[in-house]
Each structure stands twice: as structure tokens, then as C-alpha cells.
N, CA, C and O atoms as a DFTB+ gen file, in Angstrom:
748 C
 N C O
     1  1     128.769     127.037     224.647
     2  2     128.407     125.648     224.488
     3  2     127.078     125.500     223.757
     4  3     126.878     124.518     223.041
     5  1     126.206     126.414     223.916
     6  2     124.916     126.351     223.243
     7  2     125.057     126.367     221.727
     8  3     124.340     125.657     221.021
     9  1     125.989     127.185     221.227
    10  2     126.187     127.251     219.782
    11  2     126.773     125.946     219.244
    12  3     126.382     125.479     218.173
    13  1     127.708     125.362     219.987
    14  2     128.264     124.072     219.561
    15  2     127.184     122.994     219.554
    16  3     127.100     122.179     218.635
    17  1     126.375     123.010     220.583
    18  2     125.284     122.040     220.669
    19  2     124.330     122.198     219.489
    20  3     123.943     121.203     218.877
    21  1     123.945     123.421     219.161
    22  2     123.043     123.681     218.039
    23  2     123.691     123.319     216.700
    24  3     123.021     122.808     215.803
    25  1     124.983     123.582     216.568
    26  2     125.687     123.246     215.323
    27  2     125.715     121.732     215.126
    28  3     125.496     121.245     214.018
    29  1     125.982     120.995     216.192
    30  2     125.984     119.526     216.097
    31  2     124.589     118.994     215.777
    32  3     124.429     118.083     214.966
    33  1     123.607     119.567     216.414
    34  2     122.225     119.158     216.161
    35  2     121.829     119.444     214.713
    36  3     121.169     118.625     214.074
    37  1     122.232     120.599     214.200
    38  2     121.936     120.954     212.802
    39  2     122.653     120.006     211.838
    40  3     122.096     119.626     210.808
    41  1     123.877     119.630     212.170
    42  2     124.633     118.708     211.318
    43  2     123.968     117.334     211.283
    44  3     123.843     116.731     210.217
    45  1     123.548     116.846     212.428
    46  2     122.866     115.547     212.496
    47  2     121.544     115.611     211.741
    48  3     121.207     114.695     210.990
    49  1     120.805     116.682     211.939
    50  2     119.511     116.854     211.265
    51  2     119.692     116.916     209.754
    52  3     118.932     116.294     209.012
    53  1     120.684     117.655     209.299
    54  2     120.900     117.745     207.849
    55  2     121.323     116.395     207.275
    56  3     120.943     116.064     206.152
    57  1     122.087     115.623     208.008
    58  2     122.467     114.273     207.565
    59  2     121.248     113.376     207.432
    60  3     121.125     112.628     206.462
    61  1     120.352     113.450     208.402
    62  2     119.123     112.653     208.352
    63  2     118.261     113.080     207.172
    64  3     117.694     112.238     206.476
    65  1     118.164     114.379     206.947
    66  2     117.364     114.894     205.826
    67  2     117.946     114.414     204.493
    68  3     117.198     114.053     203.585
    69  1     119.266     114.411     204.376
    70  2     119.904     113.935     203.141
    71  2     119.590     112.456     202.917
    72  3     119.269     112.058     201.798
    73  1     119.680     111.646     203.960
    74  2     119.388     110.213     203.841
    75  2     117.930     109.995     203.447
    76  3     117.639     109.191     202.562
    77  1     117.018     110.703     204.097
    78  2     115.592     110.574     203.774
    79  2     115.336     111.004     202.331
    80  3     114.557     110.368     201.622
    81  1     115.984     112.073     201.900
    82  2     115.826     112.541     200.517
    83  2     116.336     111.497     199.534
    84  3     115.689     111.239     198.519
    85  1     117.475     110.898     199.817
    86  2     118.019     109.855     198.936
    87  2     117.091     108.642     198.860
    88  3     116.878     108.084     197.783
    89  1     116.548     108.242     199.992
    90  2     115.605     107.117     199.998
    91  2     114.379     107.458     199.162
    92  3     113.904     106.637     198.378
    93  1     113.872     108.672     199.334
    94  2     112.721     109.113     198.548
    95  2     113.042     109.088     197.053
    96  3     112.228     108.628     196.253
    97  1     114.218     109.576     196.676
    98  2     114.614     109.584     195.265
    99  2     114.725     108.171     194.692
   100  3     114.299     107.923     193.564
   101  1     115.290     107.256     195.454
   102  2     115.407     105.865     194.997
   103  2     114.026     105.269     194.765
   104  3     113.797     104.602     193.756
   105  1     113.111     105.505     195.688
   106  2     111.746     104.989     195.538
   107  2     111.076     105.597     194.312
   108  3     110.408     104.891     193.557
   109  1     111.247     106.896     194.110
   110  2     110.650     107.564     192.946
   111  2     111.241     107.043     191.633
   112  3     110.516     106.814     190.665
   113  1     112.546     106.861     191.610
   114  2     113.191     106.357     190.389
   115  2     112.696     104.954     190.067
   116  3     112.426     104.643     188.907
   117  1     112.574     104.110     191.080
   118  2     112.071     102.749     190.843
   119  2     110.640     102.760     190.313
   120  3     110.320     102.051     189.359
   121  1     109.794     103.557     190.928
   122  2     108.400     103.589     190.467
   123  2     108.301     104.206     189.076
   124  3     107.489     103.759     188.266
   125  1     109.108     105.221     188.782
   126  2     109.106     105.805     187.437
   127  2     109.625     104.816     186.400
   128  3     109.104     104.751     185.286
   129  1     110.649     104.048     186.759
   130  2     111.185     103.038     185.846
   131  2     110.138     101.976     185.550
   132  3     109.974     101.564     184.402
   133  1     109.429     101.533     186.582
   134  2     108.364     100.547     186.367
   135  2     107.277     101.113     185.468
   136  3     106.779     100.426     184.576
   137  1     106.914     102.355     185.702
   138  2     105.880     102.991     184.876
   139  2     106.348     103.137     183.433
   140  3     105.575     102.909     182.502
   141  1     107.608     103.515     183.242
   142  2     108.145     103.641     181.880
   143  2     108.174     102.293     181.166
   144  3     107.837     102.206     179.986
   145  1     108.572     101.252     181.874
   146  2     108.589      99.916     181.264
   147  2     107.184      99.452     180.921
   148  3     106.952      98.891     179.850
   149  1     106.254      99.684     181.823
   150  2     104.868      99.290     181.547
   151  2     104.329     100.035     180.332
   152  3     103.646      99.447     179.492
   153  1     104.631     101.311     180.238
   154  2     104.194     102.097     179.083
   155  2     104.861     101.606     177.806
   156  3     104.219     101.529     176.759
   157  1     106.139     101.275     177.886
   158  2     106.859     100.782     176.707
   159  2     106.277      99.456     176.233
   160  3     106.093      99.250     175.034
   161  1     105.986      98.560     177.169
   162  2     105.393      97.267     176.805
   163  2     104.018      97.483     176.184
   164  3     103.684      96.870     175.170
   165  1     103.231      98.351     176.793
   166  2     101.898      98.633     176.257
   167  2     101.980      99.236     174.854
   168  3     101.218      98.855     173.966
   169  1     102.896     100.168     174.657
   170  2     103.062     100.778     173.331
   171  2     103.523      99.759     172.300
   172  3     103.069      99.784     171.156
   173  1     104.425      98.861     172.696
   174  2     104.887      97.813     171.787
   175  2     103.725      96.920     171.369
   176  3     103.523      96.664     170.182
   177  1     102.962      96.449     172.353
   178  2     101.817      95.586     172.044
   179  2     100.762      96.319     171.218
   180  3     100.229      95.763     170.258
   181  1     100.459      97.562     171.586
   182  2      99.454      98.324     170.833
   183  2      99.882      98.552     169.394
   184  3      99.074      98.428     168.474
   185  1     101.147      98.883     169.197
   186  2     101.652      99.060     167.835
   187  2     101.568      97.782     167.036
   188  3     101.193      97.789     165.863
   189  1     101.921      96.685     167.680
   190  2     101.883      95.401     166.990
   191  2     100.444      94.984     166.684
   192  3     100.155      94.467     165.606
   193  1      99.550      95.215     167.641
   194  2      98.144      94.884     167.406
   195  2      97.559      95.730     166.285
   196  3      96.745      95.246     165.498
   197  1      97.966      96.977     166.210
   198  2      97.494      97.861     165.144
   199  2      97.928      97.339     163.777
   200  3      97.137      97.326     162.833
   201  1      99.172      96.912     163.673
   202  2      99.677      96.397     162.394
   203  2      98.981      95.093     162.026
   204  3      98.564      94.915     160.882
   205  1      98.852      94.183     162.983
   206  2      98.219      92.902     162.665
   207  2      96.725      93.062     162.415
   208  3      96.143      92.294     161.649
   209  1      96.097      94.049     163.049
   210  2      94.668      94.279     162.805
   211  2      94.416      94.738     161.378
   212  3      93.340      94.504     160.827
   213  1      95.402      95.387     160.781
   214  2      95.247      95.825     159.388
   215  2      94.970      94.655     158.451
   216  3      94.267      94.808     157.453
   217  1      95.517      93.498     158.769
   218  2      95.299      92.324     157.915
   219  2      93.830      91.917     157.906
   220  3      93.378      91.267     156.963
   221  1      93.096      92.279     158.917
   222  2      91.661      91.979     158.960
   223  2      90.809      93.173     158.535
   224  3      89.692      93.006     158.045
   225  1      91.339      94.359     158.724
   226  2      90.580      95.573     158.473
   227  2      90.637      96.010     157.008
   228  3      89.671      96.571     156.490
   229  1      91.754      95.758     156.346
   230  2      91.947      96.193     154.960
   231  2      91.750      94.982     154.046
   232  3      92.590      94.081     154.038
   233  1      90.662      94.942     153.276
   234  2      90.364      93.755     152.466
   235  2      91.486      93.369     151.498
   236  3      91.766      92.184     151.316
   237  1      92.124      94.354     150.882
   238  2      93.191      94.049     149.935
   239  2      94.377      93.387     150.626
   240  3      94.996      92.474     150.079
   241  1      94.687      93.855     151.834
   242  2      95.780      93.265     152.597
   243  2      95.414      91.864     153.061
   244  3      96.257      90.966     153.071
   245  1      94.158      91.679     153.446
   246  2      93.705      90.345     153.842
   247  2      93.855      89.369     152.681
   248  3      94.294      88.235     152.874
   249  1      93.494      89.803     151.486
   250  2      93.625      88.953     150.300
   251  2      95.093      88.647     150.022
   252  3      95.450      87.497     149.766
   253  1      95.939      89.666     150.070
   254  2      97.370      89.462     149.815
   255  2      97.988      88.537     150.858
   256  3      98.795      87.672     150.520
   257  1      97.613      88.715     152.126
   258  2      98.139      87.853     153.188
   259  2      97.696      86.414     152.988
   260  3      98.492      85.487     153.137
   261  1      96.434      86.229     152.653
   262  2      95.922      84.882     152.415
   263  2      96.668      84.214     151.263
   264  3      97.012      83.035     151.339
   265  1      96.913      84.964     150.210
   266  2      97.661      84.411     149.077
   267  2      99.090      84.051     149.492
   268  3      99.628      83.035     149.052
   269  1      99.696      84.876     150.328
   270  2     101.059      84.588     150.793
   271  2     101.086      83.322     151.638
   272  3     101.986      82.495     151.493
   273  1     100.093      83.169     152.527
   274  2     100.064      81.997     153.399
   275  2      99.758      80.709     152.639
   276  3     100.211      79.634     153.033
   277  1      98.992      80.810     151.555
   278  2      98.625      79.608     150.801
   279  2      99.496      79.391     149.575
   280  3      99.315      78.407     148.858
   281  1     100.441      80.293     149.323
   282  2     101.351      80.129     148.199
   283  2     100.729      80.397     146.840
   284  3     101.219      79.901     145.826
   285  1      99.663      81.171     146.806
   286  2      99.010      81.502     145.539
   287  2      99.759      82.633     144.839
   288  3     100.481      83.409     145.464
   289  1      99.565      82.701     143.521
   290  2     100.173      83.778     142.739
   291  2      99.554      85.113     143.140
   292  3      98.358      85.201     143.420
   293  1     100.390      86.150     143.162
   294  2      99.919      87.473     143.562
   295  2     100.147      88.459     142.421
   296  3     101.139      88.375     141.696
   297  1      99.206      89.397     142.277
   298  2      99.378      90.442     141.264
   299  2     100.164      91.606     141.875
   300  3     100.596      91.531     143.025
   301  1     100.347      92.670     141.108
   302  2     101.153      93.807     141.564
   303  2     100.567      94.462     142.811
   304  3     101.305      94.854     143.715
   305  1      99.255      94.579     142.859
   306  2      98.610      95.200     144.019
   307  2      98.820      94.343     145.260
   308  3      99.132      94.862     146.332
   309  1      98.648      93.028     145.116
   310  2      98.881      92.124     146.245
   311  2     100.320      92.248     146.741
   312  3     100.568      92.324     147.944
   313  1     101.255      92.267     145.808
   314  2     102.664      92.390     146.185
   315  2     102.939      93.708     146.898
   316  3     103.697      93.743     147.867
   317  1     102.334      94.781     146.429
   318  2     102.515      96.079     147.090
   319  2     101.994      96.029     148.529
   320  3     102.680      96.445     149.462
   321  1     100.782      95.519     148.692
   322  2     100.197      95.439     150.037
   323  2     101.047      94.563     150.948
   324  3     101.279      94.907     152.107
   325  1     101.505      93.445     150.432
   326  2     102.297      92.540     151.259
   327  2     103.655      93.154     151.600
   328  3     104.133      93.005     152.725
   329  1     104.271      93.833     150.656
   330  2     105.564      94.482     150.917
   331  2     105.429      95.516     152.033
   332  3     106.263      95.561     152.938
   333  1     104.404      96.332     151.978
   334  2     104.189      97.345     153.018
   335  2     103.892      96.668     154.355
   336  3     104.360      97.122     155.399
   337  1     103.123      95.595     154.324
   338  2     102.795      94.867     155.551
   339  2     104.052      94.246     156.165
   340  3     104.239      94.298     157.380
   341  1     104.903      93.667     155.339
   342  2     106.161      93.100     155.830
   343  2     107.032      94.209     156.422
   344  3     107.649      94.023     157.471
   345  1     107.081      95.351     155.758
   346  2     107.884      96.468     156.253
   347  2     107.376      96.949     157.612
   348  3     108.172      97.190     158.519
   349  1     106.081      97.087     157.757
   350  2     105.509      97.539     159.036
   351  2     105.731      96.495     160.127
   352  3     106.060      96.836     161.263
   353  1     105.551      95.226     159.777
   354  2     105.762      94.154     160.750
   355  2     107.216      94.130     161.206
   356  3     107.491      94.034     162.402
   357  1     108.137      94.215     160.267
   358  2     109.561      94.217     160.614
   359  2     109.923      95.433     161.466
   360  3     110.743      95.325     162.378
   361  1     109.335      96.562     161.182
   362  2     109.622      97.775     161.961
   363  2     109.170      97.625     163.407
   364  3     109.869      98.052     164.326
   365  1     108.009      97.021     163.609
   366  2     107.525      96.794     164.977
   367  2     108.437      95.810     165.706
   368  3     108.805      96.042     166.857
   369  1     108.799      94.722     165.049
   370  2     109.690      93.736     165.666
   371  2     111.047      94.374     165.961
   372  3     111.636      94.137     167.015
   373  1     111.529      95.170     165.035
   374  2     112.804      95.861     165.231
   375  2     112.739      96.765     166.462
   376  3     113.672      96.793     167.265
   377  1     111.649      97.496     166.606
   378  2     111.475      98.358     167.781
   379  2     111.497      97.519     169.061
   380  3     112.116      97.904     170.053
   381  1     110.820      96.377     169.029
   382  2     110.826      95.499     170.194
   383  2     112.213      94.967     170.514
   384  3     112.594      94.892     171.683
   385  1     112.973      94.597     169.489
   386  2     114.335      94.104     169.713
   387  2     115.231      95.185     170.312
   388  3     116.063      94.899     171.173
   389  1     115.064      96.407     169.863
   390  2     115.834      97.519     170.430
   391  2     115.458      97.706     171.894
   392  3     116.325      97.940     172.736
   393  1     114.172      97.604     172.197
   394  2     113.716      97.751     173.580
   395  2     114.270      96.634     174.459
   396  3     114.611      96.871     175.618
   397  1     114.362      95.414     173.917
   398  2     114.948      94.302     174.673
   399  2     116.426      94.586     174.929
   400  3     116.916      94.398     176.042
   401  1     117.130      95.036     173.900
   402  2     118.558      95.347     174.030
   403  2     118.804      96.428     175.076
   404  3     119.782      96.359     175.821
   405  1     117.935      97.415     175.136
   406  2     118.090      98.527     176.083
   407  2     117.560      98.194     177.474
   408  3     117.697      99.001     178.393
   409  1     116.957      97.018     177.643
   410  2     116.441      96.624     178.945
   411  2     115.080      97.202     179.275
   412  3     114.639      97.127     180.421
   413  1     114.412      97.774     178.295
   414  2     113.092      98.362     178.528
   415  2     112.016      97.286     178.460
   416  3     111.047      97.325     179.217
   417  1     112.183      96.335     177.562
   418  2     111.225      95.248     177.354
   419  2     111.929      93.939     177.673
   420  3     113.062      93.724     177.242
   421  1     111.271      93.064     178.422
   422  2     111.902      91.790     178.744
   423  2     111.708      90.806     177.584
   424  3     110.777      90.936     176.790
   425  1     112.597      89.835     177.508
   426  2     112.608      88.877     176.399
   427  2     111.308      88.076     176.338
   428  3     110.806      87.791     175.251
   429  1     110.766      87.714     177.492
   430  2     109.531      86.924     177.521
   431  2     108.364      87.689     176.894
   432  3     107.598      87.124     176.114
   433  1     108.229      88.960     177.232
   434  2     107.157      89.773     176.643
   435  2     107.342      89.905     175.143
   436  3     106.369      89.862     174.389
   437  1     108.577      90.065     174.705
   438  2     108.863      90.153     173.273
   439  2     108.502      88.840     172.579
   440  3     107.848      88.846     171.536
   441  1     108.927      87.720     173.158
   442  2     108.673      86.412     172.542
   443  2     107.184      86.098     172.437
   444  3     106.762      85.416     171.503
   445  1     106.384      86.587     173.383
   446  2     104.941      86.345     173.333
   447  2     104.279      87.047     172.155
   448  3     103.240      86.600     171.671
   449  1     104.871      88.139     171.692
   450  2     104.257      88.937     170.625
   451  2     104.711      88.542     169.229
   452  3     104.092      88.961     168.251
   453  1     105.759      87.758     169.103
   454  2     106.362      87.551     167.782
   455  2     105.782      86.440     166.912
   456  3     106.014      86.483     165.703
   457  1     105.050      85.450     167.418
   458  2     104.587      84.374     166.523
   459  2     103.816      84.828     165.282
   460  3     104.057      84.269     164.212
   461  1     102.906      85.803     165.354
   462  2     102.247      86.226     164.107
   463  2     103.230      86.797     163.084
   464  3     103.076      86.578     161.882
   465  1     104.228      87.522     163.557
   466  2     105.238      88.066     162.636
   467  2     106.040      86.939     162.005
   468  3     106.320      86.962     160.807
   469  1     106.406      85.958     162.811
   470  2     107.151      84.814     162.278
   471  2     106.331      84.083     161.221
   472  3     106.861      83.683     160.184
   473  1     105.033      83.908     161.487
   474  2     104.176      83.212     160.514
   475  2     104.182      83.928     159.175
   476  3     104.218      83.277     158.131
   477  1     104.147      85.245     159.184
   478  2     104.160      86.019     157.945
   479  2     105.529      85.968     157.280
   480  3     105.631      85.759     156.071
   481  1     106.572      86.159     158.066
   482  2     107.905      86.328     157.494
   483  2     108.546      85.029     157.015
   484  3     109.514      85.073     156.256
   485  1     108.031      83.871     157.438
   486  2     108.595      82.609     156.942
   487  2     107.914      82.124     155.667
   488  3     108.360      81.147     155.065
   489  1     106.844      82.791     155.248
   490  2     106.248      82.431     153.960
   491  2     107.233      82.826     152.864
   492  3     108.019      83.754     153.054
   493  1     107.207      82.141     151.722
   494  2     108.120      82.533     150.639
   495  2     107.972      84.004     150.246
   496  3     108.969      84.684     150.005
   497  1     106.733      84.497     150.181
   498  2     106.524      85.905     149.809
   499  2     107.040      86.840     150.906
   500  3     107.672      87.852     150.603
   501  1     106.781      86.515     152.167
   502  2     107.279      87.339     153.269
   503  2     108.798      87.369     153.302
   504  3     109.408      88.415     153.527
   505  1     109.392      86.218     153.076
   506  2     110.852      86.123     153.045
   507  2     111.415      86.956     151.886
   508  3     112.401      87.676     152.046
   509  1     110.778      86.847     150.729
   510  2     111.222      87.611     149.562
   511  2     111.196      89.108     149.855
   512  3     112.167      89.817     149.593
   513  1     110.073      89.584     150.402
   514  2     109.953      91.022     150.636
   515  2     110.882      91.511     151.750
   516  3     111.366      92.642     151.701
   517  1     111.133      90.667     152.748
   518  2     112.112      91.056     153.775
   519  2     113.483      91.258     153.130
   520  3     114.135      92.279     153.352
   521  1     113.918      90.277     152.327
   522  2     115.232      90.406     151.689
   523  2     115.265      91.575     150.708
   524  3     116.297      92.232     150.572
   525  1     114.170      91.841     150.032
   526  2     114.102      92.999     149.146
   527  2     114.310      94.283     149.945
   528  3     115.124      95.129     149.573
   529  1     113.574      94.423     151.038
   530  2     113.687      95.634     151.860
   531  2     115.073      95.753     152.495
   532  3     115.611      96.851     152.633
   533  1     115.635      94.623     152.876
   534  2     116.964      94.626     153.495
   535  2     118.042      94.959     152.463
   536  3     118.841      95.872     152.672
   537  1     118.067      94.232     151.365
   538  2     119.160      94.348     150.405
   539  2     118.996      95.503     149.424
   540  3     119.969      96.184     149.100
   541  1     117.784      95.727     148.954
   542  2     117.562      96.769     147.946
   543  2     117.297      98.140     148.561
   544  3     117.652      99.164     147.978
   545  1     116.681      98.160     149.724
   546  2     116.327      99.433     150.346
   547  2     117.195      99.770     151.565
   548  3     117.140     100.888     152.078
   549  1     117.986      98.809     152.020
   550  2     118.866      99.063     153.160
   551  2     118.134      99.331     154.457
   552  3     118.620     100.075     155.308
   553  1     116.970      98.728     154.611
   554  2     116.180      98.977     155.816
   555  2     116.571      98.020     156.933
   556  3     117.155      96.962     156.701
   557  1     116.237      98.417     158.127
   558  2     116.311      97.619     159.340
   559  2     117.723      97.576     159.934
   560  3     118.731      97.779     159.256
   561  1     117.731      97.305     161.214
   562  2     118.964      97.286     161.994
   563  2     119.503      95.872     162.117
   564  3     118.792      94.909     161.830
   565  1     120.768      95.737     162.544
   566  2     121.372      94.405     162.681
   567  2     120.604      93.484     163.629
   568  3     120.597      92.269     163.433
   569  1     119.957      94.045     164.654
   570  2     119.203      93.199     165.588
   571  2     118.107      92.428     164.861
   572  3     117.912      91.238     165.107
   573  1     117.395      93.104     163.969
   574  2     116.332      92.432     163.219
   575  2     116.922      91.418     162.252
   576  3     116.401      90.310     162.116
   577  1     118.008      91.790     161.577
   578  2     118.635      90.857     160.637
   579  2     119.039      89.571     161.357
   580  3     118.788      88.475     160.857
   581  1     119.655      89.701     162.514
   582  2     120.097      88.519     163.267
   583  2     118.902      87.679     163.710
   584  3     118.923      86.454     163.593
   585  1     117.869      88.334     164.214
   586  2     116.678      87.621     164.673
   587  2     116.057      86.826     163.529
   588  3     115.735      85.649     163.689
   589  1     115.892      87.468     162.377
   590  2     115.271      86.790     161.235
   591  2     116.186      85.730     160.630
   592  3     115.705      84.678     160.210
   593  1     117.476      85.978     160.575
   594  2     118.401      84.971     160.034
   595  2     118.367      83.709     160.893
   596  3     118.456      82.602     160.362
   597  1     118.241      83.859     162.212
   598  2     118.107      82.689     163.088
   599  2     116.821      81.926     162.782
   600  3     116.822      80.695     162.743
   601  1     115.732      82.647     162.566
   602  2     114.457      82.004     162.237
   603  2     114.557      81.292     160.894
   604  3     114.097      80.159     160.754
   605  1     115.153      81.951     159.910
   606  2     115.285      81.343     158.581
   607  2     116.216      80.129     158.613
   608  3     115.965      79.142     157.921
   609  1     117.279      80.192     159.401
   610  2     118.187      79.046     159.518
   611  2     117.454      77.853     160.129
   612  3     117.623      76.719     159.681
   613  1     116.645      78.114     161.150
   614  2     115.865      77.036     161.770
   615  2     114.850      76.467     160.783
   616  3     114.670      75.252     160.702
   617  1     114.190      77.345     160.034
   618  2     113.220      76.892     159.034
   619  2     113.911      76.057     157.954
   620  3     113.393      75.012     157.561
   621  1     115.063      76.501     157.476
   622  2     115.798      75.764     156.445
   623  2     116.258      74.404     156.959
   624  3     116.242      73.417     156.223
   625  1     116.667      74.356     158.220
   626  2     117.097      73.094     158.812
   627  2     115.918      72.123     158.912
   628  3     116.064      70.940     158.606
   629  1     114.757      72.613     159.336
   630  2     113.572      71.754     159.417
   631  2     113.156      71.263     158.040
   632  3     112.761      70.107     157.887
   633  1     113.240      72.128     157.037
   634  2     112.902      71.737     155.667
   635  2     113.859      70.664     155.171
   636  3     113.432      69.698     154.538
   637  1     115.153      70.822     155.451
   638  2     116.143      69.829     155.031
   639  2     115.894      68.488     155.712
   640  3     116.036      67.439     155.084
   641  1     115.524      68.515     156.992
   642  2     115.228      67.266     157.700
   643  2     114.006      66.572     157.110
   644  3     113.995      65.350     156.962
   645  1     112.974      67.351     156.773
   646  2     111.774      66.762     156.166
   647  2     112.098      66.158     154.812
   648  3     111.634      65.062     154.494
   649  1     112.893      66.864     154.008
   650  2     113.266      66.348     152.694
   651  2     114.117      65.098     152.830
   652  3     113.977      64.160     152.045
   653  1     114.993      65.079     153.815
   654  2     115.833      63.911     154.058
   655  2     114.978      62.719     154.469
   656  3     115.204      61.599     154.011
   657  1     114.004      62.960     155.329
   658  2     113.114      61.877     155.759
   659  2     112.281      61.368     154.593
   660  3     112.047      60.164     154.478
   661  1     111.834      62.264     153.734
   662  2     111.045      61.874     152.565
   663  2     111.892      61.079     151.588
   664  3     111.426      60.078     151.044
   665  1     113.131      61.505     151.356
   666  2     113.984      60.792     150.406
   667  2     114.391      59.434     150.956
   668  3     114.618      58.509     150.176
   669  1     114.489      59.284     152.265
   670  2     114.818      57.980     152.850
   671  2     113.678      56.987     152.660
   672  3     113.922      55.785     152.556
   673  1     112.451      57.463     152.614
   674  2     111.311      56.573     152.399
   675  2     111.239      56.096     150.956
   676  3     110.674      55.038     150.678
   677  1     111.797      56.854     150.055
   678  2     111.721      56.539     148.631
   679  2     113.021      55.939     148.115
   680  3     113.389      56.181     146.966
   681  1     113.729      55.161     148.935
   682  2     115.032      54.638     148.541
   683  2     114.964      53.336     147.764
   684  3     116.017      52.770     147.471
   685  1     113.839      52.847     147.426
   686  2     113.722      51.656     146.583
   687  2     113.914      50.375     147.360
   688  3     113.165      50.112     148.302
   689  1     114.929      49.542     146.982
   690  2     115.097      48.217     147.582
   691  2     115.266      48.258     149.091
   692  3     114.768      47.378     149.792
   693  1     115.967      49.273     149.605
   694  2     116.134      49.352     151.047
   695  2     114.794      49.547     151.739
   696  3     114.559      48.999     152.816
   697  1     113.930      50.316     151.131
   698  2     112.602      50.532     151.698
   699  2     111.830      49.223     151.724
   700  3     111.117      48.945     152.688
   701  1     111.967      48.397     150.652
   702  2     111.291      47.100     150.617
   703  2     111.837      46.189     151.703
   704  3     111.065      45.477     152.346
   705  1     113.149      46.190     151.928
   706  2     113.761      45.369     152.969
   707  2     113.245      45.796     154.332
   708  3     112.922      44.956     155.172
   709  1     113.167      47.110     154.551
   710  2     112.643      47.608     155.822
   711  2     111.189      47.208     156.002
   712  3     110.776      46.872     157.111
   713  1     110.412      47.238     154.938
   714  2     109.008      46.845     155.026
   715  2     108.899      45.371     155.376
   716  3     108.054      44.991     156.187
   717  1     109.757      44.515     154.764
   718  2     109.736      43.081     155.075
   719  2     110.135      42.844     156.520
   720  3     109.533      42.011     157.197
   721  1     111.137      43.562     157.003
   722  2     111.578      43.420     158.385
   723  2     110.460      43.815     159.334
   724  3     110.214      43.126     160.324
   725  1     109.781      44.916     159.043
   726  2     108.676      45.355     159.888
   727  2     107.545      44.340     159.878
   728  3     106.909      44.116     160.907
   729  1     107.284      43.721     158.726
   730  2     106.231      42.715     158.639
   731  2     106.594      41.503     159.477
   732  3     105.740      40.950     160.170
   733  1     107.873      41.076     159.421
   734  2     108.312      39.924     160.200
   735  2     108.215      40.208     161.691
   736  3     107.848      39.324     162.465
   737  1     108.536      41.419     162.101
   738  2     108.467      41.773     163.520
   739  2     107.025      41.773     163.993
   740  3     106.735      41.333     165.105
   741  1     106.117      42.265     163.157
   742  2     104.716      42.335     163.542
   743  2     104.051      40.965     163.546
   744  3     103.018      40.796     164.194
   745  1     104.614      39.974     162.838
   746  2     103.985      38.643     162.741
   747  2     104.151      37.828     163.975
   748  3     103.676      36.694     164.035
């Protein structure tokens, strides 16, 4: 009977040890996952900050960026600097989109980092260089293409609405009738 008793005790003990080990593993996996996500977010932000800091650190890039934002004519050197800057910016955004797709980076953290990239990429020069890199060089993944196409579609829609509103103000006699109606209402 002693051997049976010891065998049962050993079986119960080994079951408890297995459960404790599994709990420990779950806790370790969760903490490692959190640490990996935190590191991924930090690396994404650091990479993005490094790229955007170049616009302030490199005088030629600062000049090219300023010309792109103000719509000024650019020479070959400006275009080269801006093309490389657009490529680096798109690569960082692409990395972030992949991280969002894989569940490493949450959408909110990604969205907080993207406004400077959007500001650059919606300029006519930024848009030109993105399409050049996409169509002529075959760069970037579908995630980036979809993200940017959505931004460009929204920008085009806003531009069309502004043009429509402007053309409605310049409609001639109808505009005069509306002005008379507004004057009568205000009187």
C-alpha cells in the first residue's frame, strides 16, 4: 500500500507542477509579447523621427522640402533630395503598416505618427515622386499603395468640392439673384 500511496502522491504532485509551469509560461509569454510590442513601437517612432529630423538637419533637404510645400520650382538636386526623402518616408510608413497588419503595432499609435508623412506626400512634388517610385521602380507593398490611394482620393474629393464651391460663386446672374435675396433678408 505504501507504494500505491507514493505513486498517487507523485502523480498529483507532477500534475500540480505541470499546471504551475503552464501558468508561468503564459505569464512569461504575455510579458515578452508586451516587451516586443513596446520595442516595435519605439523602433517605429525612432525610425520615423530620424527620417523627419533629416529635413531639419540636412540644409539641402530642408530647401527641397520647403520648395515642395510652397510649390516652388525645384532644380535637379532638389528633386533628388526630395525623391530620396519620399522614398525613406514611404518605407517607414510601409513598415508601420506591416506592423499594424501583423498585430505588433496598434492602429492608434500608427495614426499618431503619420500626419507629417501625409503633409509631405500630398504635395504635388511628393505625389509625383511616390508615383515615380511606385510605377517606375516597383517599390513598396500593397498596404502602402492602399493607404496612400485612400489619402489621395480624399484629397481629390476635397479639391473637387472646393472647385465646385468656387464655381458656384462665379455663376453670374444666379449669384446676383442670391446676393439680392440675401440683401432683402438682411433688411
